[in-house]
Coordinates of C-alpha atoms and ligand atoms in Angstrom, one line a residue:
X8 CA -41.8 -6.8 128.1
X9 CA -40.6 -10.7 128.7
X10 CA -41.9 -13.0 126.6
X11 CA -41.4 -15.5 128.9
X12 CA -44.1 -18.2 129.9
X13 CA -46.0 -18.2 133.0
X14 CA -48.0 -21.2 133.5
X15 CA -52.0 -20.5 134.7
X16 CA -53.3 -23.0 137.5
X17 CA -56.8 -22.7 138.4
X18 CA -57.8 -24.1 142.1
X19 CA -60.6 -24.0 144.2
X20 CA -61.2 -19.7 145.3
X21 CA -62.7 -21.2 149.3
X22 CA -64.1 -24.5 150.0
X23 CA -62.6 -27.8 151.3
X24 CA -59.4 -27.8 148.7
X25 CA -58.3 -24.5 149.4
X26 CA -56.5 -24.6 152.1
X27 CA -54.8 -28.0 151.2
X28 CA -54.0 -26.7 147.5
X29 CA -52.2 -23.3 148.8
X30 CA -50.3 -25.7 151.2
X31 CA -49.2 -27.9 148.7
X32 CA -48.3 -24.8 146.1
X33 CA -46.3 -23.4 149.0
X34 CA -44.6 -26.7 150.3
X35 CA -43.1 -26.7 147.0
X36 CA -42.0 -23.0 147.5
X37 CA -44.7 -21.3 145.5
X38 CA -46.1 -18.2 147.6
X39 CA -49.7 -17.7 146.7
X40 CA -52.7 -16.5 148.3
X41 CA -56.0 -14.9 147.5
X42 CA -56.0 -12.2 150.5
X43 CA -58.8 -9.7 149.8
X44 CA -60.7 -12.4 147.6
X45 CA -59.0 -12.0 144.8
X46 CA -59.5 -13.9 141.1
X47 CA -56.1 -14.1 140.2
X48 CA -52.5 -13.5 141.8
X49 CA -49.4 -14.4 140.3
X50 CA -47.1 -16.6 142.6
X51 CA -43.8 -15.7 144.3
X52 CA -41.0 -17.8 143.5
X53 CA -42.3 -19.6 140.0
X54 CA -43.8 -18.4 136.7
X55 CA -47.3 -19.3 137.7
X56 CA -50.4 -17.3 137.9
X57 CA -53.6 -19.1 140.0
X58 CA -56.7 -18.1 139.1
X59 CA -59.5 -18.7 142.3
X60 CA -62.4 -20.4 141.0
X61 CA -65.4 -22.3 141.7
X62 CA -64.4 -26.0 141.6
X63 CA -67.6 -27.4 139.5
X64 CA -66.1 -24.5 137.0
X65 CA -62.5 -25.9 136.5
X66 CA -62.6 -28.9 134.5
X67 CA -64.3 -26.5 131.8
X68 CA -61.7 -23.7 132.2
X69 CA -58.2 -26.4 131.9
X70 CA -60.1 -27.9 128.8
X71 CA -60.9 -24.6 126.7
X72 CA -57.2 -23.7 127.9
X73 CA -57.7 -20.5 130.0
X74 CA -56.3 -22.1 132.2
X75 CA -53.6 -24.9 132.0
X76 CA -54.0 -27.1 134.7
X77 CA -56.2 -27.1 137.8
X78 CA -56.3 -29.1 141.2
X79 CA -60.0 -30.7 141.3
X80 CA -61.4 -33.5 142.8
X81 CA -61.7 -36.4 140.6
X82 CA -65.6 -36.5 141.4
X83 CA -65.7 -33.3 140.0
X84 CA -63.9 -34.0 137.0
X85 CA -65.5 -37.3 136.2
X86 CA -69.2 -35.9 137.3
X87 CA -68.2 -32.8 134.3
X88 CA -66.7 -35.5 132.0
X89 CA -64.5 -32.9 129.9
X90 CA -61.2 -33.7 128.3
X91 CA -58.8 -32.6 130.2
X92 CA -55.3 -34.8 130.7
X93 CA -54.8 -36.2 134.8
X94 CA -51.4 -35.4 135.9
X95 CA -51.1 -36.4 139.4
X96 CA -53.2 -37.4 142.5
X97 CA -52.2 -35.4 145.0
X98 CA -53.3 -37.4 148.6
X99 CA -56.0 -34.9 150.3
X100 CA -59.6 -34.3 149.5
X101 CA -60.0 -37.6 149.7
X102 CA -64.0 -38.5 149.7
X103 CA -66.6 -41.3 148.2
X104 CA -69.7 -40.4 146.3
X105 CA -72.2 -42.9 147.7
X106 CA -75.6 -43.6 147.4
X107 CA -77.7 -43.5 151.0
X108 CA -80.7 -44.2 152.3
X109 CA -83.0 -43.6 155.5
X110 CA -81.5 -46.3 158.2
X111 CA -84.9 -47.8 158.7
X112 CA -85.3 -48.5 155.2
X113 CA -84.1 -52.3 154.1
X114 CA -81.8 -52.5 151.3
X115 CA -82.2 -54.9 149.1
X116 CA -79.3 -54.2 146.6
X117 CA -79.0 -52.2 143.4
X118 CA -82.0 -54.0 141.7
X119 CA -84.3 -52.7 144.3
X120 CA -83.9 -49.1 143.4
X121 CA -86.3 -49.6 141.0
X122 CA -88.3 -46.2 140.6
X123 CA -86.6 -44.9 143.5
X124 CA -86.9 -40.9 143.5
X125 CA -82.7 -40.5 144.2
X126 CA -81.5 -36.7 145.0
X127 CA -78.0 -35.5 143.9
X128 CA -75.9 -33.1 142.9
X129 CA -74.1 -35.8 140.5
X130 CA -76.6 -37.0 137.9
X131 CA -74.2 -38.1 135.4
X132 CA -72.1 -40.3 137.5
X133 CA -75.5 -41.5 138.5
X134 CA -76.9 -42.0 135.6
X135 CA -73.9 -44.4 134.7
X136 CA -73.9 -46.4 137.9
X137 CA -77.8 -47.2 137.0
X138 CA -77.2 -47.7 134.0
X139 CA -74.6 -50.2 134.3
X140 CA -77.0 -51.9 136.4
X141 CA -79.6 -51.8 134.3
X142 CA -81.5 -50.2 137.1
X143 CA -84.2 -47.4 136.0
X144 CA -84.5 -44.6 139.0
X145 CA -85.4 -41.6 139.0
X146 CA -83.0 -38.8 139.4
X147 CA -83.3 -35.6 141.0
X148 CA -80.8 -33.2 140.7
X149 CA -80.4 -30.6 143.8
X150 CA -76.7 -28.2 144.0
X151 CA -76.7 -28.3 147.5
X152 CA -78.4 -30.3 151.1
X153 CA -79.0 -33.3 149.2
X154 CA -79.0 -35.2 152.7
X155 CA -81.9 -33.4 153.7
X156 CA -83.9 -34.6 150.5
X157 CA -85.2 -37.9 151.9
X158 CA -85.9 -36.3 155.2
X159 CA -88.7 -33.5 153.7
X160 CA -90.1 -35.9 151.5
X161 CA -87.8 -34.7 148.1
X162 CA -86.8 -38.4 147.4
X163 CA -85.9 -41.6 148.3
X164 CA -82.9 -41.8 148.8
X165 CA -79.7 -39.6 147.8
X166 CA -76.5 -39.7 145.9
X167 CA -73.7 -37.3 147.7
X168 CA -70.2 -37.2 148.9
X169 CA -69.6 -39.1 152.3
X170 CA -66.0 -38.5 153.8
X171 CA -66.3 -39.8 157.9
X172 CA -70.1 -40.7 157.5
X173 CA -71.4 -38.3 160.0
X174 CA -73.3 -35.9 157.9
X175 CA -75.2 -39.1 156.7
X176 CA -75.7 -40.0 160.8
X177 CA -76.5 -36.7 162.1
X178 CA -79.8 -36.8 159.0
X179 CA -80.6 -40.4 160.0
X180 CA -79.1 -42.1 156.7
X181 CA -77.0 -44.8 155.7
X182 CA -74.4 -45.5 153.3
X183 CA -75.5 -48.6 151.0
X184 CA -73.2 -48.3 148.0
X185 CA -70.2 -46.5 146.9
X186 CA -69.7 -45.3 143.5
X187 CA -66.6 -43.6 143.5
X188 CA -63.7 -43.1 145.9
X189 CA -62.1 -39.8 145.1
X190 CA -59.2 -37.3 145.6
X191 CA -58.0 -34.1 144.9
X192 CA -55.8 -34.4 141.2
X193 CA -53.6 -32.1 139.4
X194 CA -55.4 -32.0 135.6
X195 CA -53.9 -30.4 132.3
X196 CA -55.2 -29.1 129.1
X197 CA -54.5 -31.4 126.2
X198 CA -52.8 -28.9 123.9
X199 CA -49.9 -27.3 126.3
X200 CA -47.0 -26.0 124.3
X201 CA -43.3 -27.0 125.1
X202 CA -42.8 -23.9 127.5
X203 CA -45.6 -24.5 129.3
X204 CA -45.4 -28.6 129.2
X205 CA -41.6 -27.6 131.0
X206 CA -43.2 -25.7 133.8
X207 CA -45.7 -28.1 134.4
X208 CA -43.4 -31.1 134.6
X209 CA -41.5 -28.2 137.1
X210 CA -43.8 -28.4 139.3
X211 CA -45.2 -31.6 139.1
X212 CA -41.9 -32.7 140.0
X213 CA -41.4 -30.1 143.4
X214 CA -44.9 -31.8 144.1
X215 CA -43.9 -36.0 143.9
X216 CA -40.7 -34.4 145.4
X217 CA -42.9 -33.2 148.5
X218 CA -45.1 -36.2 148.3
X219 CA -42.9 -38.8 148.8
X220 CA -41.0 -36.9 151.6
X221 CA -44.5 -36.5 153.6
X222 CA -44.6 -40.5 153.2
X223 CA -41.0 -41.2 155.0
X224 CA -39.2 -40.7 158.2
X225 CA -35.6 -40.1 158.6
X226 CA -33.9 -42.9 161.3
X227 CA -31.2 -42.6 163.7
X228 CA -30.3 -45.4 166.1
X229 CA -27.3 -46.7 168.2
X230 CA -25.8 -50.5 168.5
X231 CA -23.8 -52.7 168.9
X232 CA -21.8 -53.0 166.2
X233 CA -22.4 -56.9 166.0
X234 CA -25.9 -56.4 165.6
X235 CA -25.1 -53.8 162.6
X236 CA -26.4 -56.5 160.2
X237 CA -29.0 -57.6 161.2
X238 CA -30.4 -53.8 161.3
X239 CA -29.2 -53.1 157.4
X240 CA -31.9 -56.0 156.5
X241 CA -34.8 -54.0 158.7
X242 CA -33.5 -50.9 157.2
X243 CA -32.9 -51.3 153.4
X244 CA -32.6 -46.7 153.0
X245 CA -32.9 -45.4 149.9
X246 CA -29.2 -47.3 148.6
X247 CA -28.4 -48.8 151.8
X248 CA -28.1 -47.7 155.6
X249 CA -25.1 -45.2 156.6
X250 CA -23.1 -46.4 159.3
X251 CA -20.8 -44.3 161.2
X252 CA -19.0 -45.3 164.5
X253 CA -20.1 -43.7 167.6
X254 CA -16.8 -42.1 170.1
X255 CA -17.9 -45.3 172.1
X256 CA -16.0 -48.5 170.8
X257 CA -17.9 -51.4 169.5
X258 CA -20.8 -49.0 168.7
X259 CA -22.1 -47.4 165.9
X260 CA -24.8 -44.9 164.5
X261 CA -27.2 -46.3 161.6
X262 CA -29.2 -43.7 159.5
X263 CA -32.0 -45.2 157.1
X264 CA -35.3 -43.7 155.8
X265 CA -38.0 -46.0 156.5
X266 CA -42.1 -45.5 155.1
X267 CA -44.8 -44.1 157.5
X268 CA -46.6 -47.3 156.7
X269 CA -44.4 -49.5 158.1
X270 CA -42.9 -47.3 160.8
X271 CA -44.0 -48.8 163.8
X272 CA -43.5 -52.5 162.9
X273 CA -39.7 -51.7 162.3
X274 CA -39.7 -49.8 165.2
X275 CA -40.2 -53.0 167.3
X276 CA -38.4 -54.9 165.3
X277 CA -35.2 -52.4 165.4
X278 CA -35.6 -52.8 169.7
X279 CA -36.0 -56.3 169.6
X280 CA -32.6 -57.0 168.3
X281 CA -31.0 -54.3 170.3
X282 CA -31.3 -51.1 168.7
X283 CA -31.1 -47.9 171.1
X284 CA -31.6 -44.1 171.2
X285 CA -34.0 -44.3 168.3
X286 CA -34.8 -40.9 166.6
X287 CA -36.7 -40.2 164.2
X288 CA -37.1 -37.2 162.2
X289 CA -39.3 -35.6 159.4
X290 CA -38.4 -35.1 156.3
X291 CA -38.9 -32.0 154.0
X292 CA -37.8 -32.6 150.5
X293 CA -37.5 -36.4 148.7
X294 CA -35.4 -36.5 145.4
X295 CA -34.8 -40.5 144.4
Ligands
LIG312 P1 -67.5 -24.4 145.4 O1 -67.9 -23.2 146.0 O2 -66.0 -24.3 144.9 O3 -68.3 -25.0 144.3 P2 -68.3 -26.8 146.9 O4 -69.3 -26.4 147.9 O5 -68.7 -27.4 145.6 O6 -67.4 -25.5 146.6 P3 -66.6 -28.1 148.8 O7 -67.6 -28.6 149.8 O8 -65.6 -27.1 149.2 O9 -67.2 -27.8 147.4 O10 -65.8 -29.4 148.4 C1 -64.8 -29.4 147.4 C2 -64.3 -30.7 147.1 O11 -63.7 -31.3 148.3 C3 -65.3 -31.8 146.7 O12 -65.7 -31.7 145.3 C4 -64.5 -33.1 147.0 O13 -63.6 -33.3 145.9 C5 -63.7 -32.7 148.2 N1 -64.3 -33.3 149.5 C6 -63.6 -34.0 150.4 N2 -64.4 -34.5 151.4 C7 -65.6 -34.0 151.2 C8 -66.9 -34.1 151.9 N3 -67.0 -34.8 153.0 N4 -67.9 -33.5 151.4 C9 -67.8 -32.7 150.2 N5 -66.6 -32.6 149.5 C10 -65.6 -33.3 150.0
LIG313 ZN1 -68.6 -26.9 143.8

């Protein structure tokens, strides 16, 4: 039998990070799924096994080490406060946890949810919001449908996860107060030996690798070649633009890498000074 390490990720078995955790495993190569609802498959392509798990449950598992590192929203992880290490956000799952009240109700800031009755499935971030206001509510705490706790008379007001706002809308609720702004990170067990430490800095970098290729666009434009400088300033590229001459004389090709961000404001800029035939193209891998 090989000795050889396998590393043990724990993500979420169904649920909003599912589908975005599997993508991410297999944009970096990694085959995995749970077909059949399985607990545990090991990957194609890597030395990993993924266990499927309830995400409230994986904090606990990467921190006692049966599993070495998980992907978990950082509400969860901060909400189950256990020591695990944070390796990497990883850009989806992105939510607040906010506090919310009826619309018709007046908000009159922190101070006057004093002896408020507040439902939520996260009483210990709670509890440390009021706290560090000084502000002594009352917390009820509900595992699921806290937006409909005001409604049937459960409470006040509520403590939840907001991501467009429209859950709060559609139960006549608004936001007041954020507490947290959260996304999905990779988390590690404190105590990973070498072997495993390797695979995980493996992955992690297949992952920033993926990342920062999602955040850029490859360029390809045509001008004049009099105009070829005044484009190399738009287009810094990773070192600096490549320049090739086009079959057409006095013309050239220019190939950068520019940032989603800013794409469309060097687009303009790029036409303004005479830039033509602009293309631009995704790309799938990002080493720097
Ligand atoms: P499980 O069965 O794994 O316990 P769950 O019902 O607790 O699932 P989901 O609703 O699938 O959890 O949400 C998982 C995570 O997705 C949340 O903890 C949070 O990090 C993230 N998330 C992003 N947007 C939202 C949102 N609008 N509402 C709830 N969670 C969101
Ligand atoms: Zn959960």
């Amino acid at each position: 039998m090989s000795n050889q390490s396998i590393l043990k990720l724990a993500i979420q078995k169904s649920g909003r990070l599912y589908e975005d955790s599997v993508g991410l495993l297999k944009s970096c190569s990694i085959g995995v799924s749970n077909g059949g609802g399985r607990l545990r498959t090991v990957a194609s392509n890597f030395p990993l096994e993924v266990y499927f798990l309830r995400d409230d449950d994986i904090p606990q598992y990467v921190e006692d080490g049966v599993a070495d590192c998980g992907i978990v929203g950082e509400n969860v992880l901060f909400e189950k406060n256990k020591k695990v290490q944070i390796e990497e956000p990883l850009g989806f799952g992105k939510c607040r946890l906010s506090l919310a009240m009826p619309k018709a109700r007046n908000y009159e800031g922190v101070q006057g949810l004093r002896g408020a009755r507040i439902a939520t499935s996260y009483p210990h971030l709670l509890g440390q919001f009021l706290k560090q206001n000084k502000v002594d509510a009352e917390i009820h705490e509900i595992s699921g449908s806290v937006e409909i706790a005001p409604g049937i008379g459960l409470a006040d007001c509520i403590c939840d996860l907001v991501s467009t706002g429209s859950t709060l809308i559609s139960n006549g609720l608004k936001e007041v107060e954020v507490l947290l702004r959260s996304e999905a990170v990779m988390v590690s067990n404190q105590h990973l030996d070498f072997p495993k430490r390797q695979l995980l800095d493996k992955l992690l970098f297949r992952i920033r690798a993926v990342r920062k290729a999602k955040n850029n666009k490859y360029i390809l434009l045509n001008a004049p070649n009099d105009r070829i400088e005044d484009i190399k300033k738009i287009l810094p590229g990773m070192k600096s633009p490549t320049v090739l001459p086009l079959a057409e004389p006095g013309w050239s090709s220019v190939h950068s890498v520019v940032q989603e961000d800013h794409f469309w404001d060097i687009i303009e800029d790029l036409q303004a000074i005479g830039a033509q035939g602009i293309l631009v193209v995704p790309i799938e891998k990002m080493i720097v």
